[in-house]
mmCIF file of C-alpha atoms in Angstrom:
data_model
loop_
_atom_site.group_PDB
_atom_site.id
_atom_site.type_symbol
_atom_site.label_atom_id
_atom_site.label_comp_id
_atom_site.label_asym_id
_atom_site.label_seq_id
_atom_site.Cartn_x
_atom_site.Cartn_y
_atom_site.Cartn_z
ATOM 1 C CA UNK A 1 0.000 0.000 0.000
ATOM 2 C CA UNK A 2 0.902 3.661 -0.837
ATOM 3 C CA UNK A 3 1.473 5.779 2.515
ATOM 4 C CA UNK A 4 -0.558 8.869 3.401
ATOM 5 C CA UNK A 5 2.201 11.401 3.559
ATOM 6 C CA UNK A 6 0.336 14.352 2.073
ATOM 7 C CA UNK A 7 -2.614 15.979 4.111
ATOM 8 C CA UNK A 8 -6.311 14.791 2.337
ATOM 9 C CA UNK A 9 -7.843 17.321 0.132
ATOM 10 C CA UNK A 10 -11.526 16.937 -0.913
ATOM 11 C CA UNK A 11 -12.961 16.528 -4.291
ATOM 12 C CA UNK A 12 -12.891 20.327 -5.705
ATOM 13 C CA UNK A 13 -15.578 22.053 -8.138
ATOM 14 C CA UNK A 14 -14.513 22.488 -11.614
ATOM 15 C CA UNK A 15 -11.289 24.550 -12.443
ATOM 16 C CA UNK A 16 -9.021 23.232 -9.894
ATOM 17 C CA UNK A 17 -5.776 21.727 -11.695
ATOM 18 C CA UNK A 18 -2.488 20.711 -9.244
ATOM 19 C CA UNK A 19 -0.008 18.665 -11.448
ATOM 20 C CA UNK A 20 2.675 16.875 -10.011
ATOM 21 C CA UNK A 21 5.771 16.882 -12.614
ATOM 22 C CA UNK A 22 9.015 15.631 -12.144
ATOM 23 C CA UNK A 23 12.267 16.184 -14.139
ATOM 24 C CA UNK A 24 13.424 16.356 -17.837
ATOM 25 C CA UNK A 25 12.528 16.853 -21.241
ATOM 26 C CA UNK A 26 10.077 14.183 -20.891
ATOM 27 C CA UNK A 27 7.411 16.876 -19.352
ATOM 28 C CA UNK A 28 7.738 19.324 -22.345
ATOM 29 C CA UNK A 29 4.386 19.370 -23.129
ATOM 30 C CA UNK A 30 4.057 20.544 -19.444
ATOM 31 C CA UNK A 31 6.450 23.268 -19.797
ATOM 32 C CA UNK A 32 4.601 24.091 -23.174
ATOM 33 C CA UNK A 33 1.459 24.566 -21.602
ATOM 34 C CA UNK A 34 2.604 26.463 -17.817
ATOM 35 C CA UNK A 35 4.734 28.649 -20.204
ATOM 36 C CA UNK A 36 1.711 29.506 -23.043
ATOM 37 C CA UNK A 37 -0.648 29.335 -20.850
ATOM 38 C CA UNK A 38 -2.536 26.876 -23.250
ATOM 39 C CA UNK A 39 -4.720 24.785 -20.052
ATOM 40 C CA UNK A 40 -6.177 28.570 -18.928
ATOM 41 C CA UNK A 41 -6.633 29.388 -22.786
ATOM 42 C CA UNK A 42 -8.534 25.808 -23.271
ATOM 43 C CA UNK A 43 -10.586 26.133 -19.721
ATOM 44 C CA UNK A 44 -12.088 29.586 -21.080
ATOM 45 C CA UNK A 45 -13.200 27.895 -24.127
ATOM 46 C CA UNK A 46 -15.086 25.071 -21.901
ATOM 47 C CA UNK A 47 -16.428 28.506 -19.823
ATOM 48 C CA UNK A 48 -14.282 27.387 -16.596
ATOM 49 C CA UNK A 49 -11.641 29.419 -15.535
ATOM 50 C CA UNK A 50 -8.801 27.251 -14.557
ATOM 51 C CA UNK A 51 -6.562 27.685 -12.104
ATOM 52 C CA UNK A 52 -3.289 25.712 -12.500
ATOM 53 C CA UNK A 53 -0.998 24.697 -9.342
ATOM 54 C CA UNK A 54 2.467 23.080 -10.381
ATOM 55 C CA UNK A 55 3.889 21.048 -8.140
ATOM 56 C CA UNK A 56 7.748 19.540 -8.130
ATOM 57 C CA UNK A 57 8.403 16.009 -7.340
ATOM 58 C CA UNK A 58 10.630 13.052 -7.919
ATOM 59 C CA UNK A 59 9.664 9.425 -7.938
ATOM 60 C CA UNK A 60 7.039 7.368 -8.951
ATOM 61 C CA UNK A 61 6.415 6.316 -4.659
ATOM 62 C CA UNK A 62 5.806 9.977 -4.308
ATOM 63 C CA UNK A 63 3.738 11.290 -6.691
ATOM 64 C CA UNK A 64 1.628 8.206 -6.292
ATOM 65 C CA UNK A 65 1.546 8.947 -2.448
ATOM 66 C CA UNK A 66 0.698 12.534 -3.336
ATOM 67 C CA UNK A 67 -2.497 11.359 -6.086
ATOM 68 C CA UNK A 68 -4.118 9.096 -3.032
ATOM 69 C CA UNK A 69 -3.894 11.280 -0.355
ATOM 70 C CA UNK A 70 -5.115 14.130 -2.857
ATOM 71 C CA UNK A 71 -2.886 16.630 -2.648
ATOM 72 C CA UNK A 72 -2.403 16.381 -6.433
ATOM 73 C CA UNK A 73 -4.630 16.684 -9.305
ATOM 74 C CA UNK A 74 -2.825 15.213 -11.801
ATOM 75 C CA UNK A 75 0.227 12.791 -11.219
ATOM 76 C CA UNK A 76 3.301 13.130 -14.027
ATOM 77 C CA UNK A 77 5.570 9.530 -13.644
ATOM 78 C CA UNK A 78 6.479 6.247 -15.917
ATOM 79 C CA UNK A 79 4.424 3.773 -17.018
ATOM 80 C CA UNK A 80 5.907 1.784 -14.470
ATOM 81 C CA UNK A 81 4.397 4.024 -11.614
ATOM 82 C CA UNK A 82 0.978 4.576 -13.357
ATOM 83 C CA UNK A 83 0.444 0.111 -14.134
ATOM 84 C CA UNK A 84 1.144 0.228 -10.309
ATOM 85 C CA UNK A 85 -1.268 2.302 -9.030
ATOM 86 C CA UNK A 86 -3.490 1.162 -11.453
ATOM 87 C CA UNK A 87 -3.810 -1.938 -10.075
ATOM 88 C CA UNK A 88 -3.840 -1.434 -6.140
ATOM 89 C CA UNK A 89 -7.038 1.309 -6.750
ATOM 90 C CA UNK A 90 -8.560 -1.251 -9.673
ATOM 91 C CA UNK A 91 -12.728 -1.230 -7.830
ATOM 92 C CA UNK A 92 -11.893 1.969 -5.442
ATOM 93 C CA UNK A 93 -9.919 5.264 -6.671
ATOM 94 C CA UNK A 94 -10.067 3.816 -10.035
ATOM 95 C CA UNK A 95 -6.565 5.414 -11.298
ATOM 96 C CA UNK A 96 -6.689 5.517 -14.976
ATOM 97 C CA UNK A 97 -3.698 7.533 -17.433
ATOM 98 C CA UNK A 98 -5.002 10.836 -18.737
ATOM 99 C CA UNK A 99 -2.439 10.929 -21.502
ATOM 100 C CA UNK A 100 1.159 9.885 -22.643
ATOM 101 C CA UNK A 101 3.892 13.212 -22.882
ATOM 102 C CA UNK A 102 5.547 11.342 -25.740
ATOM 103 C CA UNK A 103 8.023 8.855 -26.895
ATOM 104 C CA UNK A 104 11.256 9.231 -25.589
ATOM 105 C CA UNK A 105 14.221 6.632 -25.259
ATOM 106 C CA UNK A 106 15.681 6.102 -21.842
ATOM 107 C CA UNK A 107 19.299 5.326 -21.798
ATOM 108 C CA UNK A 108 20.779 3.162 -18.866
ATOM 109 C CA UNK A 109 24.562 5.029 -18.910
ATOM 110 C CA UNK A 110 27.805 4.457 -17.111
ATOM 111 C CA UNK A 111 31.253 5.398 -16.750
ATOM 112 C CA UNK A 112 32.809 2.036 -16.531
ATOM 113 C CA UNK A 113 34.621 0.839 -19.138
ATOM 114 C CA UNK A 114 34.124 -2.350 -18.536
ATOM 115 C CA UNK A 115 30.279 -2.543 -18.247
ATOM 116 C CA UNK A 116 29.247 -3.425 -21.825
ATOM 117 C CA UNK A 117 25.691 -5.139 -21.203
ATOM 118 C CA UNK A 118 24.018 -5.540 -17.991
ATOM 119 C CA UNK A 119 25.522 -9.097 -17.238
ATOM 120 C CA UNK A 120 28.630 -6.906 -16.570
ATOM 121 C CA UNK A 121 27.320 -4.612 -13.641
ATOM 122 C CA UNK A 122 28.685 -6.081 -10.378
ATOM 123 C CA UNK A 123 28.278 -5.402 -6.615
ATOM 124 C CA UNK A 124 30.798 -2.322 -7.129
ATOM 125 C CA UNK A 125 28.525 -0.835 -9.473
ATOM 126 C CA UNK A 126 26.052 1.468 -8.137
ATOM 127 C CA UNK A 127 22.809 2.480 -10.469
ATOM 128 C CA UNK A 128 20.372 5.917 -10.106
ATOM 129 C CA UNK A 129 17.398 6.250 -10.926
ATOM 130 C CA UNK A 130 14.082 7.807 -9.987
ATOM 131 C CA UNK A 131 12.856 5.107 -7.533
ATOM 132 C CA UNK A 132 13.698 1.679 -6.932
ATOM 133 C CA UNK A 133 11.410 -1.043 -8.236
ATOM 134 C CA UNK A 134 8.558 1.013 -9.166
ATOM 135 C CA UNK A 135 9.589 3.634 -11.418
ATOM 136 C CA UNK A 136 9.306 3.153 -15.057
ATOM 137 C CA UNK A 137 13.452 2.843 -15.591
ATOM 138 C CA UNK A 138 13.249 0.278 -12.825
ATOM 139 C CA UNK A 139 10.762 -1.630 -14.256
ATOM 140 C CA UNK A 140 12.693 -1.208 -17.654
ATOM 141 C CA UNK A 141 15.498 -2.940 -16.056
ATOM 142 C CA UNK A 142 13.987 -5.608 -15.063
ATOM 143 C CA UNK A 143 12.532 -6.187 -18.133
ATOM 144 C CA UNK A 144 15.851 -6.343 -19.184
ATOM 145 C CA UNK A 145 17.197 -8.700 -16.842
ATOM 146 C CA UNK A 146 14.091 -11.141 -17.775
ATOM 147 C CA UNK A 147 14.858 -11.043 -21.351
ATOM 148 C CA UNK A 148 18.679 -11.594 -20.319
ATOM 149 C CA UNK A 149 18.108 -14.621 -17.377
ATOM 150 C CA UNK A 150 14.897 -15.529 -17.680
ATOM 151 C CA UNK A 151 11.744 -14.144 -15.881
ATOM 152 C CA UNK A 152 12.502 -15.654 -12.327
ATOM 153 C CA UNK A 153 15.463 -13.509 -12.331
ATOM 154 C CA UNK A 154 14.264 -10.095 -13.682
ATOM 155 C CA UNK A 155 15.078 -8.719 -9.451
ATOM 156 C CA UNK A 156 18.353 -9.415 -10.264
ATOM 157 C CA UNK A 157 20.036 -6.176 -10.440
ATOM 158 C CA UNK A 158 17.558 -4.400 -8.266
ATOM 159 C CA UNK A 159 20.548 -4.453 -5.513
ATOM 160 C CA UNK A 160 22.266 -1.833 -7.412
ATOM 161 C CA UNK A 161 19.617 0.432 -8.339
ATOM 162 C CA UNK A 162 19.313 3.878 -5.778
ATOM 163 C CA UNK A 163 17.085 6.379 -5.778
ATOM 164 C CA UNK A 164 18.262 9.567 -6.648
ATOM 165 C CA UNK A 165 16.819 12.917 -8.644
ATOM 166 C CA UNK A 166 17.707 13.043 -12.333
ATOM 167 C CA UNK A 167 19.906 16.365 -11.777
ATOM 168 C CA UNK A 168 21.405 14.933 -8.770
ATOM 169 C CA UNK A 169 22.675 11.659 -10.759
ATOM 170 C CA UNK A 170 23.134 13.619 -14.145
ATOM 171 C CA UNK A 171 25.802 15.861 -11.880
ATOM 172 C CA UNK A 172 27.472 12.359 -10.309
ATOM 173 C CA UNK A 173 27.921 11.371 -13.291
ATOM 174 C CA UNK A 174 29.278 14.319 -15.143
ATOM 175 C CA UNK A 175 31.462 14.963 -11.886
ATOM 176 C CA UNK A 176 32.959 11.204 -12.255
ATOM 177 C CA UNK A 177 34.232 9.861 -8.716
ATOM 178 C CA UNK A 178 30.987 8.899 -6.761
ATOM 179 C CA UNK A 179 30.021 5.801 -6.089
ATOM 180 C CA UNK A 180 27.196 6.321 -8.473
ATOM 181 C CA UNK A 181 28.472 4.985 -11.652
ATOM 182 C CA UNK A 182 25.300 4.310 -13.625
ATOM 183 C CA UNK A 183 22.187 6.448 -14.458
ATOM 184 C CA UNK A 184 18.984 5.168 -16.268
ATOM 185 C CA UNK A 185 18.156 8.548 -17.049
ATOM 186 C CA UNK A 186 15.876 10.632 -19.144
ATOM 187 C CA UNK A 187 16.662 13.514 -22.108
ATOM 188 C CA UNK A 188 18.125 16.171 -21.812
ATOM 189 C CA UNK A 189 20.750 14.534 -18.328
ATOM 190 C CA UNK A 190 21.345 11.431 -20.225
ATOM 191 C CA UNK A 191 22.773 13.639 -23.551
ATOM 192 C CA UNK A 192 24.451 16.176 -20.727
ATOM 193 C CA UNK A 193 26.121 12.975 -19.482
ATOM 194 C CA UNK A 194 27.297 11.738 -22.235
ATOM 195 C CA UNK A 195 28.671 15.430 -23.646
ATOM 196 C CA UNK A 196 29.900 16.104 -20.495
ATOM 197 C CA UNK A 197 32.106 13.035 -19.612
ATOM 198 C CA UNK A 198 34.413 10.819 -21.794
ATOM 199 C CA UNK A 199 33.743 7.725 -19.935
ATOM 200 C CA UNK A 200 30.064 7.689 -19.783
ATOM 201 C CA UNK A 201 28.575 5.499 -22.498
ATOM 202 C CA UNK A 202 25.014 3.895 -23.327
ATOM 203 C CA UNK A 203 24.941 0.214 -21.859
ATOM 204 C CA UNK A 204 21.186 -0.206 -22.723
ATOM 205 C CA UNK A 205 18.537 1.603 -24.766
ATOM 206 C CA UNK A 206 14.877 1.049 -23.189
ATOM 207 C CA UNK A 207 13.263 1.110 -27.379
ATOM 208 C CA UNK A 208 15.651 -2.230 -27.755
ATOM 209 C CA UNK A 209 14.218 -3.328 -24.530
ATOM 210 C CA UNK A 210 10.500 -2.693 -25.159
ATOM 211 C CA UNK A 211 10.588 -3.444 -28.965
ATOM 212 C CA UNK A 212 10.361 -0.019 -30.560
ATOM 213 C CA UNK A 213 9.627 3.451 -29.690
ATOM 214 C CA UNK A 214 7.343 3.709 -25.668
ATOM 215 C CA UNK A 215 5.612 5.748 -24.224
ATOM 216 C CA UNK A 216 7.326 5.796 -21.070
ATOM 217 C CA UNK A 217 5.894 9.142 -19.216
ATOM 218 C CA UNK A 218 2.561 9.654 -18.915
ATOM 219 C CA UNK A 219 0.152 11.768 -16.484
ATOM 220 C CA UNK A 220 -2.818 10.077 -15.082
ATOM 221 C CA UNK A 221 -6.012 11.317 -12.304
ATOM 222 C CA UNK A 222 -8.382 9.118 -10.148
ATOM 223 C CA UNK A 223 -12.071 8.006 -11.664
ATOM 224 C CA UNK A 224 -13.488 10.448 -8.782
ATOM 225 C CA UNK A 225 -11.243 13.612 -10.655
ATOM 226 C CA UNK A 226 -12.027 12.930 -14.421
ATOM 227 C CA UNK A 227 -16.066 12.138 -14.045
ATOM 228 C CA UNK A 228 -16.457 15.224 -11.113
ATOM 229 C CA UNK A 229 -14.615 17.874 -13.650
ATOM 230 C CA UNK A 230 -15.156 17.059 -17.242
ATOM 231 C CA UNK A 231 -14.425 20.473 -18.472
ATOM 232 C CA UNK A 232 -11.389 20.770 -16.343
ATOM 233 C CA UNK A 233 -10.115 17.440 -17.931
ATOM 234 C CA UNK A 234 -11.286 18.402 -21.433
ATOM 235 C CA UNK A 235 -9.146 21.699 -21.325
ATOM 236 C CA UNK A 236 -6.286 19.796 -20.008
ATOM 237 C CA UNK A 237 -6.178 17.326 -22.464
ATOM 238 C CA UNK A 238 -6.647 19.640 -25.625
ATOM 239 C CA UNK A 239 -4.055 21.847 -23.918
ATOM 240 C CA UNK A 240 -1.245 19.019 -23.654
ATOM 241 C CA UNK A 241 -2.444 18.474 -27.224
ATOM 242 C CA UNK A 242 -1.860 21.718 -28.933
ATOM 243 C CA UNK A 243 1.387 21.739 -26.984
ATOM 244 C CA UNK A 244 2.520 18.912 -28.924
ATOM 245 C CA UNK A 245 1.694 20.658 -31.947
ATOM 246 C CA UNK A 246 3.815 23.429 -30.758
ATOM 247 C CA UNK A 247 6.587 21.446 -29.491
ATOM 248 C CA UNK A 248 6.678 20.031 -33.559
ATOM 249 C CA UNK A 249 6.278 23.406 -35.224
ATOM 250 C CA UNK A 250 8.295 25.523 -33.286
ATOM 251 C CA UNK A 251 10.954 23.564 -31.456
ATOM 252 C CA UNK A 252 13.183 26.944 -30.564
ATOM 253 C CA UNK A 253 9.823 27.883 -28.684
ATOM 254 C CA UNK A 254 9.649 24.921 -26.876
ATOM 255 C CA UNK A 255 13.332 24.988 -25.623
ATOM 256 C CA UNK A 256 13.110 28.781 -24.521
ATOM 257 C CA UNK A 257 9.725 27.611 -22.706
ATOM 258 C CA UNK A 258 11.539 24.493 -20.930
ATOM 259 C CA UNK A 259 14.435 26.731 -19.787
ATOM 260 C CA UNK A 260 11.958 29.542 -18.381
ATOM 261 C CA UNK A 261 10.205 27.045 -16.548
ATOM 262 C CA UNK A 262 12.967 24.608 -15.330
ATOM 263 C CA UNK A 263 15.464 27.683 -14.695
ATOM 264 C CA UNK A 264 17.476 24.350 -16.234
ATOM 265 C CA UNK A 265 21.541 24.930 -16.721
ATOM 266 C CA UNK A 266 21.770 22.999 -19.890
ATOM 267 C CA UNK A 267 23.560 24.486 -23.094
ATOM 268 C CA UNK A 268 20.636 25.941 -25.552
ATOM 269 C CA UNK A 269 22.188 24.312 -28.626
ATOM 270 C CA UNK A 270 22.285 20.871 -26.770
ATOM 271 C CA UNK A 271 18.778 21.115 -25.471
ATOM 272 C CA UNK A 272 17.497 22.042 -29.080
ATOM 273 C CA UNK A 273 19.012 18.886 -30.106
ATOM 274 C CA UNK A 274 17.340 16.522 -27.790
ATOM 275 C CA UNK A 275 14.066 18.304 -28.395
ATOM 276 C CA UNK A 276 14.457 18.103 -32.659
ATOM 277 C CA UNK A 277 15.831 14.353 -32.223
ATOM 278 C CA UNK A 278 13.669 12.533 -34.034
ATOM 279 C CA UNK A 279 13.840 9.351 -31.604
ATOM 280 C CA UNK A 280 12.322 11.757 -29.287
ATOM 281 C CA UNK A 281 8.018 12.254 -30.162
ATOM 282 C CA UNK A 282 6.011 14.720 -28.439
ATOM 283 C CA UNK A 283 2.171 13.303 -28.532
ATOM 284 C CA UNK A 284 -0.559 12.248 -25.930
ATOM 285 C CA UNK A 285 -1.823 9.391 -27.783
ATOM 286 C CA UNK A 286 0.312 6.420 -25.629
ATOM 287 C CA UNK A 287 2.076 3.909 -27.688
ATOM 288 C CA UNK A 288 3.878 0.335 -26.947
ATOM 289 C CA UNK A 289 3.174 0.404 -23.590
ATOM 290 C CA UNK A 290 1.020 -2.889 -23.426
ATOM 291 C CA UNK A 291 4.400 -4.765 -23.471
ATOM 292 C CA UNK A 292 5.396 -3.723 -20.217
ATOM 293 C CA UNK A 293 2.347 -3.861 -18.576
ATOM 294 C CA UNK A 294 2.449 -7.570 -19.138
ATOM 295 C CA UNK A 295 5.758 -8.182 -18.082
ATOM 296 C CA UNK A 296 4.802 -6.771 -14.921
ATOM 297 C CA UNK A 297 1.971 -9.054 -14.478
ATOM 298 C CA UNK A 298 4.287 -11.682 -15.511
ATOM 299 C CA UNK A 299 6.637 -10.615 -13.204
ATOM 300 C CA UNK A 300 3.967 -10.673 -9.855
ATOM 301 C CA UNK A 301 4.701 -6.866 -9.902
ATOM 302 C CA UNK A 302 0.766 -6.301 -11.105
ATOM 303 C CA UNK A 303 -2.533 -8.774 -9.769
ATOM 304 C CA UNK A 304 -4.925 -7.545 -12.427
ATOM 305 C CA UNK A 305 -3.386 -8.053 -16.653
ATOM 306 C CA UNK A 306 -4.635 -5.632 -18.581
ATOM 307 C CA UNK A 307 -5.942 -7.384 -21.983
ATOM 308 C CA UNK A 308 -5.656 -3.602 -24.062
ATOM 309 C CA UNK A 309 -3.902 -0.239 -23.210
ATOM 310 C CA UNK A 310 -7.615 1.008 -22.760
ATOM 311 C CA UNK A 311 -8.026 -0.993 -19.917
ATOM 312 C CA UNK A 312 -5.486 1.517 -17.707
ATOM 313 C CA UNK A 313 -6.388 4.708 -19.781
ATOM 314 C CA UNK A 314 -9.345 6.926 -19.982
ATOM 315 C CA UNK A 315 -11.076 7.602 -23.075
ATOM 316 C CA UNK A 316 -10.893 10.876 -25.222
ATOM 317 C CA UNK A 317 -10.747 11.326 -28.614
ATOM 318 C CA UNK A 318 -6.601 12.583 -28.808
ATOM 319 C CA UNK A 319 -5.727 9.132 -27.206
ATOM 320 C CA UNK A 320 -8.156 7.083 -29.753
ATOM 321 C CA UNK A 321 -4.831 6.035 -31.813
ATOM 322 C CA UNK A 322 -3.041 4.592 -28.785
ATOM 323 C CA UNK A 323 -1.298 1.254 -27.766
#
């Protein structure tokens, strides 16, 4: 079970929005939309005035504490996070994903030269990432690790995996010395990594590991949220959607927007590049995320296998050509 670490809110009256985002290029379409205004512009069109409350997190335990005990609106995490929470509120809270914030390839990197693959990690080897076991680069790995040793033995390299923020491990590795030697990361720290020290290189690519191209960030909202403010949720959604349309027409936009909201340090030219790199694709509709969802029910991670990506994502018409 999920503790109760945030105070209880009740259910609100249309055109109350709190999202919960963590770090990276991954919430662009978030920055798109705090920095254009877009949700406000959308909620006048539904006649609700919306007012939006960003909130700063990191990990998929938190933001999922911070959903249940309503403090949040709207949670931003993995795939990982969201199939989790899913499940333990499947017949109560009802979680269900809102919409994906695109397609983006996480890369597991490290700085020593002699970890190839993951069968050469070791109990010297220390990997960050968001949260251990439940975020989405956790579950990733262990994916990994099934595919590699079979699916008994997809825990296996959980004993190296920390939790630690993406800037915080981005820096460690960058810096070089720490006992943190390995980052499953997200764009733009895993490119700052690898500009920013010789020795870090890409040990494994999550697209090899889930088959293609995955939505691996998505935001999602309890049953009680979506049904009690339709015109809230409408806004939201058509918001995040003409932010992706944004994010492809104007890229240099979308960078200036990330670095007013993020106050990120990252080089303007290198940020342009991660947000124009093709691999990366900025769209709500979710894709290729069925894959890991049965894994994790594979796995024991999950009691309830979802038969279709509908089954853990609300219906609206810019999600109708997910997977």
């Amino acid at each position: 079970m999920f503790s109760a670490s945030f105070a209880p809110a009740s259910a609100q009256a249309e055109g109350q929005l709190r999202i919960a985002q963590q770090f990276g290029v991954v919430y662009l379409l978030l920055n798109v939309a705090q920095d254009q205004k877009l949700i406000e512009k959308h909620g006048r069109k539904q006649g609700v005035p919306i007012k939006v409350e960003w909130i700063q997190l990191s990990g998929g335990n938190a933001v999922n504490d911070a959903l249940l005990s309503g403090a949040i609106d709207v949670a931003g995490a993995g795939v990982g996070p969201l199939l989790t929470i899913w499940d333990r509120t499947k017949g109560r809270q009802n979680v269900k994903g809102v919409a994906s914030l695109g397609n983006f390839p996480y890369y597991l990197v490290s700085t020593n030269p002699n970890v190839k693959t993951i069968a050469d990690f070791t109990d010297k080897d220390r990997i960050a990432l968001p949260a251990v076991t439940v975020s989405v680069q956790a579950r990733i790995l262990q994916m990994a690790a099934a595919k590699r040793w079979g699916t008994g033995e997809f825990a296996r390299l959980d004993r190296l995996t920390q939790a630690v923020p993406h800037p915080d491990a981005a820096a460690a590795i960058i810096k070089g010395g720490t006992e943190i030697n390995g980052h499953f990361a997200t764009p733009p720290f895993q490119d700052q990594e690898l500009a920013g020290n010789p020795a870090a290189h890409v040990v494994l690519d999550s697209y090899e590991v889930q088959g293609g191209p995955s939505s691996s960030t998505v935001l999602y909202a309890t049953e009680e949220y979506v049904k009690e403010n339709p015109k809230t949720y409408r806004a939201f959604v058509d918001a995040l959607d003409e932010a992706a349309k944004l994010v492809a027409a104007n890229p240099e936009l979308a960078a200036d927007a990330y670095l007013r909201v993020t106050k990120a340090k990252i080089d303007r030219a290198l940020l342009l590049k991660v947000v124009t790199d093709p691999k990366n694709q900025f769209k709500v509709a979710p894709q290729n995320t069925l894959g890991l969802a049965h894994f994790m029910g594979q796995a024991g991670a999950i009691r309830n296998k979802p038969a279709s990506w509908r089954d853990y994502f609300f219906a609206h018409p810019a999600l109708a050509s997910g997977s």
